[in-house]
mmCIF file of C-alpha atoms in Angstrom:
data_model
loop_
_atom_site.group_PDB
_atom_site.id
_atom_site.type_symbol
_atom_site.label_atom_id
_atom_site.label_comp_id
_atom_site.label_asym_id
_atom_site.label_seq_id
_atom_site.Cartn_x
_atom_site.Cartn_y
_atom_site.Cartn_z
ATOM 1 C CA MET R 4 13.718 -53.098 -27.881
ATOM 2 C CA GLN R 5 14.896 -53.727 -24.283
ATOM 3 C CA PHE R 6 17.588 -51.063 -24.760
ATOM 4 C CA CYS R 7 14.984 -48.478 -25.828
ATOM 5 C CA THR R 8 12.746 -49.401 -22.875
ATOM 6 C CA ASN R 9 15.636 -48.835 -20.458
ATOM 7 C CA ILE R 10 16.362 -45.450 -22.034
ATOM 8 C CA VAL R 11 12.716 -44.404 -21.633
ATOM 9 C CA ARG R 12 12.675 -45.545 -17.991
ATOM 10 C CA LYS R 13 15.885 -43.691 -17.287
ATOM 11 C CA TRP R 14 14.494 -40.504 -18.914
ATOM 12 C CA GLU R 15 11.269 -40.788 -16.896
ATOM 13 C CA HIS R 16 13.296 -41.261 -13.708
ATOM 14 C CA MET R 17 15.291 -38.123 -14.473
ATOM 15 C CA ARG R 18 12.056 -36.205 -15.108
ATOM 16 C CA GLU R 19 10.764 -37.288 -11.701
ATOM 17 C CA LYS R 20 13.823 -35.771 -10.077
ATOM 18 C CA GLU R 21 13.517 -32.413 -11.794
ATOM 19 C CA LEU R 22 12.869 -29.770 -9.181
ATOM 20 C CA ARG R 23 10.093 -27.213 -9.512
ATOM 21 C CA ALA R 24 11.016 -23.693 -8.494
ATOM 22 C CA VAL R 25 9.297 -20.372 -7.866
ATOM 23 C CA PHE R 26 10.729 -17.039 -6.856
ATOM 24 C CA TYR R 27 9.627 -14.123 -4.731
ATOM 25 C CA ALA R 28 10.701 -10.600 -5.716
ATOM 26 C CA ARG R 29 10.271 -7.279 -3.963
ATOM 27 C CA VAL R 30 12.383 -4.121 -3.877
ATOM 28 C CA SER R 31 13.825 -2.938 -0.596
ATOM 29 C CA THR R 32 13.481 0.596 0.766
ATOM 30 C CA GLU R 33 16.981 1.448 -0.470
ATOM 31 C CA GLU R 34 16.163 0.282 -4.000
ATOM 32 C CA GLU R 35 12.675 1.723 -4.471
ATOM 33 C CA GLU R 36 13.929 4.861 -6.229
ATOM 34 C CA GLN R 37 16.321 2.993 -8.501
ATOM 35 C CA LEU R 38 15.166 2.717 -12.075
ATOM 36 C CA ASN R 39 14.061 -0.794 -13.067
ATOM 37 C CA ALA R 40 15.110 -2.265 -9.678
ATOM 38 C CA ILE R 41 12.270 -4.786 -9.608
ATOM 39 C CA GLU R 42 12.721 -5.731 -13.273
ATOM 40 C CA LYS R 43 16.414 -6.429 -12.661
ATOM 41 C CA GLN R 44 15.608 -8.608 -9.668
ATOM 42 C CA ILE R 45 13.004 -10.571 -11.647
ATOM 43 C CA GLU R 46 15.535 -11.203 -14.430
ATOM 44 C CA GLU R 47 18.162 -12.371 -11.923
ATOM 45 C CA ASN R 48 15.733 -14.844 -10.331
ATOM 46 C CA ARG R 49 14.803 -16.288 -13.721
ATOM 47 C CA ASP R 50 18.457 -16.617 -14.704
ATOM 48 C CA VAL R 51 19.338 -18.451 -11.475
ATOM 49 C CA ILE R 52 16.497 -20.947 -11.894
ATOM 50 C CA LYS R 53 17.445 -21.579 -15.532
ATOM 51 C CA ALA R 54 21.129 -22.007 -14.675
ATOM 52 C CA LYS R 55 20.302 -24.542 -11.961
ATOM 53 C CA GLY R 56 18.157 -26.555 -14.358
ATOM 54 C CA TRP R 57 15.033 -26.158 -12.250
ATOM 55 C CA ILE R 58 11.547 -25.794 -13.722
ATOM 56 C CA LEU R 59 10.051 -22.347 -13.172
ATOM 57 C CA VAL R 60 6.385 -22.916 -12.266
ATOM 58 C CA ASP R 61 5.348 -19.518 -10.873
ATOM 59 C CA GLU R 62 6.517 -16.019 -9.977
ATOM 60 C CA TYR R 63 5.455 -14.065 -6.897
ATOM 61 C CA ILE R 64 6.158 -10.364 -7.394
ATOM 62 C CA ASP R 65 5.078 -7.539 -5.085
ATOM 63 C CA LYS R 66 5.636 -4.308 -6.974
ATOM 64 C CA GLY R 67 5.727 -1.008 -5.098
ATOM 65 C CA ILE R 68 5.520 -2.718 -1.685
ATOM 66 C CA THR R 69 8.441 -1.788 0.569
ATOM 67 C CA GLY R 70 6.790 -1.667 3.987
ATOM 68 C CA THR R 71 6.960 -3.976 6.985
ATOM 69 C CA GLN R 72 3.406 -5.298 6.818
ATOM 70 C CA ALA R 73 3.061 -8.774 5.324
ATOM 71 C CA LYS R 74 -0.706 -8.288 5.065
ATOM 72 C CA LYS R 75 -0.169 -5.677 2.336
ATOM 73 C CA ARG R 76 1.992 -8.005 0.238
ATOM 74 C CA ASN R 77 -0.595 -9.940 -1.758
ATOM 75 C CA GLU R 78 1.874 -12.051 -3.723
ATOM 76 C CA TYR R 79 3.791 -12.974 -0.568
ATOM 77 C CA LEU R 80 0.527 -14.121 1.034
ATOM 78 C CA ARG R 81 -0.357 -16.116 -2.083
ATOM 79 C CA MET R 82 3.015 -17.859 -1.940
ATOM 80 C CA LEU R 83 2.638 -18.509 1.792
ATOM 81 C CA ASP R 84 -0.688 -20.195 1.140
ATOM 82 C CA GLU R 85 0.611 -22.265 -1.777
ATOM 83 C CA ILE R 86 3.555 -23.576 0.252
ATOM 84 C CA LYS R 87 1.025 -26.057 1.661
ATOM 85 C CA LYS R 88 0.275 -27.374 -1.837
ATOM 86 C CA ASP R 89 2.276 -29.725 -4.040
ATOM 87 C CA LYS R 90 3.082 -26.981 -6.504
ATOM 88 C CA PHE R 91 6.815 -26.368 -6.107
ATOM 89 C CA ASP R 92 9.920 -27.661 -4.337
ATOM 90 C CA ILE R 93 12.143 -24.586 -4.104
ATOM 91 C CA ILE R 94 11.618 -20.903 -3.342
ATOM 92 C CA VAL R 95 14.302 -18.624 -4.775
ATOM 93 C CA ILE R 96 14.972 -15.167 -3.303
ATOM 94 C CA LYS R 97 17.662 -12.564 -3.709
ATOM 95 C CA SER R 98 18.312 -12.165 0.018
ATOM 96 C CA GLN R 99 16.618 -12.703 3.354
ATOM 97 C CA ASP R 100 15.115 -9.208 3.479
ATOM 98 C CA ARG R 101 13.025 -9.921 0.343
ATOM 99 C CA LEU R 102 10.764 -12.208 2.360
ATOM 100 C CA MET R 103 11.056 -10.666 5.769
ATOM 101 C CA SER R 104 8.565 -8.085 7.010
ATOM 102 C CA ASN R 105 9.400 -8.540 10.694
ATOM 103 C CA THR R 106 10.999 -11.124 12.969
ATOM 104 C CA LYS R 107 7.719 -12.859 13.788
ATOM 105 C CA ASP R 108 6.701 -13.210 10.149
ATOM 106 C CA TRP R 109 10.146 -14.532 9.245
ATOM 107 C CA TYR R 110 9.893 -17.404 11.738
ATOM 108 C CA LEU R 111 6.304 -18.159 10.715
ATOM 109 C CA PHE R 112 7.484 -18.408 7.109
ATOM 110 C CA LEU R 113 10.364 -20.741 8.020
ATOM 111 C CA ASP R 114 8.072 -22.932 10.099
ATOM 112 C CA ARG R 115 5.564 -23.338 7.271
ATOM 113 C CA MET R 116 8.298 -23.913 4.723
ATOM 114 C CA GLN R 117 9.980 -26.660 6.756
ATOM 115 C CA LYS R 118 6.717 -28.373 7.734
ATOM 116 C CA ASN R 119 5.833 -28.658 4.046
ATOM 117 C CA ARG R 120 9.336 -29.790 3.051
ATOM 118 C CA LYS R 121 10.155 -26.880 0.790
ATOM 119 C CA GLN R 122 13.647 -25.499 0.221
ATOM 120 C CA LEU R 123 14.764 -21.874 0.252
ATOM 121 C CA TYR R 124 17.575 -20.803 -2.055
ATOM 122 C CA ILE R 125 19.224 -17.404 -1.476
ATOM 123 C CA TYR R 126 21.062 -16.579 -4.675
ATOM 124 C CA LEU R 127 23.227 -13.720 -3.391
ATOM 125 C CA GLU R 128 24.737 -16.175 -0.902
ATOM 126 C CA HIS R 129 24.766 -19.087 -3.410
ATOM 127 C CA LYS R 130 23.246 -21.425 -0.822
ATOM 128 C CA PHE R 131 20.169 -23.171 0.487
ATOM 129 C CA TYR R 132 18.794 -22.244 3.884
ATOM 130 C CA THR R 133 19.403 -24.994 6.485
ATOM 131 C CA PRO R 134 18.232 -25.353 10.124
ATOM 132 C CA ASP R 135 21.822 -24.559 11.132
ATOM 133 C CA ASP R 136 21.248 -21.044 9.781
ATOM 134 C CA ALA R 137 18.367 -20.377 12.201
ATOM 135 C CA LEU R 138 20.399 -18.416 14.741
ATOM 136 C CA LEU R 139 22.171 -16.250 12.172
ATOM 137 C CA THR R 140 19.030 -15.500 10.162
ATOM 138 C CA GLY R 141 17.173 -14.739 13.392
ATOM 139 C CA ILE R 142 19.785 -12.158 14.336
ATOM 140 C CA LYS R 143 19.551 -10.683 10.830
ATOM 141 C CA ALA R 144 15.772 -10.481 11.189
ATOM 142 C CA ILE R 145 16.009 -8.634 14.494
ATOM 143 C CA LEU R 146 18.594 -6.196 13.126
ATOM 144 C CA ALA R 147 16.545 -5.579 9.976
ATOM 145 C CA GLU R 148 13.412 -4.934 12.023
ATOM 146 C CA GLU R 149 15.269 -2.427 14.209
ATOM 147 C CA TYR R 150 16.596 -0.740 11.072
ATOM 148 C CA SER R 151 13.058 -0.498 9.688
ATOM 149 C CA ARG R 152 11.825 0.947 12.969
ATOM 150 C CA GLU R 153 14.467 3.690 12.894
ATOM 151 C CA LEU R 154 13.841 4.301 9.204
ATOM 152 C CA SER R 155 10.122 4.719 9.903
ATOM 153 C CA LYS R 156 10.906 7.354 12.538
ATOM 154 C CA LYS R 157 13.179 9.222 10.126
ATOM 155 C CA ILE R 158 10.576 9.134 7.348
ATOM 156 C CA ASN R 159 7.857 10.445 9.677
ATOM 157 C CA ASN R 160 10.169 13.218 10.893
ATOM 158 C CA ALA R 161 11.226 14.190 7.351
ATOM 159 C CA HIS R 162 7.578 14.205 6.306
ATOM 160 C CA ARG R 163 6.679 16.572 9.162
ATOM 161 C CA ASN R 164 9.566 18.891 8.297
ATOM 162 C CA ARG R 165 8.438 19.114 4.667
ATOM 163 C CA GLN R 166 4.918 19.859 5.839
ATOM 164 C CA LYS R 167 6.142 22.633 8.148
ATOM 165 C CA GLU R 168 7.930 24.288 5.237
ATOM 166 C CA GLY R 169 4.646 24.335 3.333
ATOM 167 C CA LYS R 170 6.377 24.325 -0.045
ATOM 168 C CA SER R 171 4.449 21.500 -1.647
ATOM 169 C CA PHE R 172 1.010 19.985 -1.158
ATOM 170 C CA SER R 173 -0.318 16.709 -2.475
ATOM 171 C CA PHE R 174 -3.973 16.143 -3.334
ATOM 172 C CA THR R 175 -5.937 12.927 -3.159
ATOM 173 C CA ASN R 176 -8.608 12.094 -5.727
ATOM 174 C CA ARG R 177 -11.204 13.220 -3.177
ATOM 175 C CA ILE R 178 -10.209 16.864 -3.634
ATOM 176 C CA TYR R 179 -12.339 18.559 -6.285
ATOM 177 C CA GLY R 180 -11.965 22.015 -7.787
ATOM 178 C CA LEU R 181 -8.172 22.319 -7.523
ATOM 179 C CA ARG R 182 -5.523 21.249 -10.000
ATOM 180 C CA LYS R 183 -1.736 21.014 -9.755
ATOM 181 C CA LEU R 184 0.145 22.142 -12.859
ATOM 182 C CA SER R 185 3.422 20.764 -14.159
ATOM 183 C CA ASP R 186 5.338 23.565 -12.401
ATOM 184 C CA LYS R 187 3.659 22.440 -9.114
ATOM 185 C CA SER R 188 1.564 25.594 -8.895
ATOM 186 C CA ILE R 189 -2.064 25.097 -7.862
ATOM 187 C CA VAL R 190 -4.994 26.611 -9.735
ATOM 188 C CA ILE R 191 -8.772 26.444 -9.529
ATOM 189 C CA ASP R 192 -10.571 24.057 -11.872
ATOM 190 C CA GLU R 193 -13.621 26.207 -12.574
ATOM 191 C CA LYS R 194 -15.770 23.330 -13.830
ATOM 192 C CA GLU R 195 -15.453 21.435 -10.558
ATOM 193 C CA ALA R 196 -15.292 24.609 -8.464
ATOM 194 C CA GLY R 197 -18.852 25.437 -9.510
ATOM 195 C CA MET R 198 -20.007 22.201 -7.931
ATOM 196 C CA ILE R 199 -18.097 22.968 -4.711
ATOM 197 C CA ARG R 200 -19.663 26.425 -4.415
ATOM 198 C CA THR R 201 -23.125 24.923 -4.955
ATOM 199 C CA ILE R 202 -22.513 22.397 -2.165
ATOM 200 C CA PHE R 203 -21.520 25.107 0.305
ATOM 201 C CA GLU R 204 -24.416 27.379 -0.695
ATOM 202 C CA LEU R 205 -26.924 24.549 -0.219
ATOM 203 C CA ALA R 206 -25.521 23.718 3.226
ATOM 204 C CA ALA R 207 -25.524 27.390 4.244
ATOM 205 C CA ASN R 208 -29.217 27.552 3.271
ATOM 206 C CA GLY R 209 -30.176 24.583 5.408
ATOM 207 C CA TYR R 210 -30.146 21.748 2.887
ATOM 208 C CA GLY R 211 -28.955 18.361 4.134
ATOM 209 C CA ALA R 212 -26.418 16.152 2.407
ATOM 210 C CA HIS R 213 -29.069 13.796 0.993
ATOM 211 C CA CYS R 214 -31.096 16.657 -0.486
ATOM 212 C CA SER R 215 -27.930 18.279 -1.798
ATOM 213 C CA ALA R 216 -26.897 15.013 -3.475
ATOM 214 C CA GLU R 217 -30.198 14.894 -5.368
ATOM 215 C CA ILE R 218 -29.996 18.559 -6.369
ATOM 216 C CA LEU R 219 -26.424 18.175 -7.613
ATOM 217 C CA TYR R 220 -27.413 15.141 -9.661
ATOM 218 C CA GLN R 221 -30.305 17.041 -11.225
ATOM 219 C CA LYS R 222 -27.944 19.893 -12.072
ATOM 220 C CA GLY R 223 -25.710 17.433 -13.935
ATOM 221 C CA TYR R 224 -22.867 17.237 -11.417
ATOM 222 C CA ARG R 225 -21.187 13.823 -11.098
ATOM 223 C CA ASN R 226 -18.168 12.400 -9.350
ATOM 224 C CA ARG R 227 -15.122 11.419 -11.395
ATOM 225 C CA ASN R 228 -16.568 7.965 -11.966
ATOM 226 C CA GLY R 229 -19.673 9.472 -13.536
ATOM 227 C CA LYS R 230 -21.898 8.589 -10.588
ATOM 228 C CA MET R 231 -23.950 10.569 -8.070
ATOM 229 C CA ILE R 232 -21.906 12.405 -5.435
ATOM 230 C CA GLY R 233 -22.810 10.670 -2.180
ATOM 231 C CA PRO R 234 -23.954 12.394 1.050
ATOM 232 C CA SER R 235 -20.796 11.334 2.935
ATOM 233 C CA SER R 236 -18.602 12.908 0.240
ATOM 234 C CA ILE R 237 -20.630 16.118 0.481
ATOM 235 C CA ARG R 238 -20.194 16.254 4.267
ATOM 236 C CA ASN R 239 -16.438 15.687 3.919
ATOM 237 C CA MET R 240 -16.187 18.532 1.404
ATOM 238 C CA ILE R 241 -18.036 20.940 3.690
ATOM 239 C CA ARG R 242 -15.705 20.081 6.576
ATOM 240 C CA ASN R 243 -12.523 20.412 4.532
ATOM 241 C CA PRO R 244 -10.865 23.833 5.021
ATOM 242 C CA ILE R 245 -8.902 23.429 1.795
ATOM 243 C CA TYR R 246 -11.891 24.948 -0.021
ATOM 244 C CA LYS R 247 -11.373 28.230 1.815
ATOM 245 C CA GLY R 248 -7.632 28.088 0.985
ATOM 246 C CA THR R 249 -6.357 26.469 4.208
ATOM 247 C CA VAL R 250 -4.288 23.281 4.088
ATOM 248 C CA VAL R 251 -4.132 21.145 7.247
ATOM 249 C CA GLN R 252 -1.370 18.535 7.415
ATOM 250 C CA ASN R 253 0.056 16.040 9.916
ATOM 251 C CA ARG R 254 -3.382 14.846 10.983
ATOM 252 C CA GLN R 255 -2.093 11.285 11.146
ATOM 253 C CA HIS R 256 1.087 9.227 11.065
ATOM 254 C CA TYR R 257 2.197 5.641 10.540
ATOM 255 C CA ASP R 258 3.007 3.834 13.791
ATOM 256 C CA PHE R 259 5.652 1.136 13.280
ATOM 257 C CA GLU R 260 4.856 -0.839 16.416
ATOM 258 C CA SER R 261 1.122 -1.235 15.830
ATOM 259 C CA LYS R 262 1.485 -1.194 12.022
ATOM 260 C CA GLN R 263 -1.462 1.214 11.869
ATOM 261 C CA ILE R 264 -2.253 4.758 10.796
ATOM 262 C CA ILE R 265 -2.740 6.767 14.010
ATOM 263 C CA LYS R 266 -4.636 10.064 14.223
ATOM 264 C CA ASN R 267 -2.577 12.905 15.710
ATOM 265 C CA PRO R 268 -4.021 15.266 18.325
ATOM 266 C CA GLN R 269 -5.197 18.595 16.931
ATOM 267 C CA SER R 270 -2.302 20.328 18.714
ATOM 268 C CA ASP R 271 0.094 18.503 16.350
ATOM 269 C CA TRP R 272 -1.684 19.544 13.175
ATOM 270 C CA ILE R 273 0.243 21.793 10.786
ATOM 271 C CA VAL R 274 -1.999 24.539 9.411
ATOM 272 C CA HIS R 275 -1.163 26.660 6.358
ATOM 273 C CA GLU R 276 -3.658 29.459 5.770
ATOM 274 C CA ASN R 277 -3.983 30.964 2.274
ATOM 275 C CA ALA R 278 -1.875 28.097 0.994
ATOM 276 C CA VAL R 279 -4.018 27.368 -2.088
ATOM 277 C CA PRO R 280 -6.559 29.412 -4.066
ATOM 278 C CA ALA R 281 -9.842 29.664 -2.144
ATOM 279 C CA ILE R 282 -12.969 28.353 -3.887
ATOM 280 C CA VAL R 283 -15.362 29.658 -1.203
ATOM 281 C CA SER R 284 -15.075 32.615 1.156
ATOM 282 C CA GLU R 285 -14.388 32.297 4.873
ATOM 283 C CA GLU R 286 -17.917 33.552 5.524
ATOM 284 C CA LEU R 287 -19.573 30.939 3.289
ATOM 285 C CA PHE R 288 -17.404 28.206 4.771
ATOM 286 C CA LYS R 289 -18.543 29.106 8.299
ATOM 287 C CA LYS R 290 -22.218 29.346 7.301
ATOM 288 C CA ALA R 291 -22.135 25.933 5.611
ATOM 289 C CA ASN R 292 -20.483 24.291 8.607
ATOM 290 C CA CYS R 293 -22.836 25.999 11.051
ATOM 291 C CA GLY R 294 -25.748 24.791 8.913
ATOM 292 C CA MET R 295 -24.469 21.209 9.056
ATOM 293 C CA ASP R 296 -23.936 21.460 12.830
ATOM 294 C CA ALA R 297 -27.471 22.747 13.305
ATOM 295 C CA ARG R 298 -28.923 19.888 11.292
ATOM 296 C CA ARG R 299 -26.972 17.381 13.351
ATOM 297 C CA GLN R 300 -28.519 18.824 16.537
ATOM 298 C CA GLU R 301 -31.976 18.455 15.013
ATOM 299 C CA GLN R 302 -31.489 14.759 14.435
ATOM 300 C CA ASN R 303 -34.372 12.818 15.950
ATOM 301 C CA GLU R 304 -34.282 9.708 18.098
ATOM 302 C CA ASP R 305 -34.521 7.422 15.087
ATOM 303 C CA GLY R 306 -31.313 8.867 13.633
ATOM 304 C CA VAL R 307 -33.131 10.589 10.763
ATOM 305 C CA TYR R 308 -32.783 14.301 10.069
ATOM 306 C CA SER R 309 -36.049 16.139 10.620
ATOM 307 C CA ARG R 310 -35.593 18.293 7.481
ATOM 308 C CA GLY R 311 -34.424 17.631 3.913
#
């Protein structure tokens, strides 16, 4: 009986020493176009944890996130928050750049990790991070951030060059009435185009966006979610020259330093006239915009349009 009790105690002691592990996975910029890159990384993390005999308690995976902004990496932020909890002992990563978004964020992560007595295992280097690595990893962080800065400049420049060539245009889900075919040619979607023409005709005849929204709803027009087309969407459509066949690009760019989308001055815009099939004529486009401008001037002191 005593022998069995000792065995149980020894087993319980071993269980207490079992380490709980999680991993963080994210593809780098170089890997984002590689097929199954994130799946391969996930499998490698799981294999490492299993081989080490650790208990896998959670997985933090940011798919499709390759930028330098930690605030956009939801799973990274979840892990950062849960470092403060008694949930795991070890964080497993492929390499330092999986976690790092910039030098500042890297040191904030290390500080939180060490304060909460967690360990970081980097499986490509087959080692745990130690305080002695601080200088080397700091240099790596600075170099990686500089690389990302230069890469951001190159991407912005390549994007502008493609826009100048005017060979391909991308549409957001806010663009109605136009459709891109499999051969990348652009055609008019007549069902939605009818709604666009109605919007411009109403504006040209003095109707405001709120009145137009009601009229469109009564006529059976809906947005792609099956709901009423809002006044702000109507105003944006009237202002968008794409409906007269003109595509305007390079209105904004991503600024690496501020980590924000910055509006470009109008002098930097790239304008392609007759780039896509026109849904409304130049004349109707001008009348609708003039009508909206006139209504804006008639706005009263209370901020309410005096008509419609």
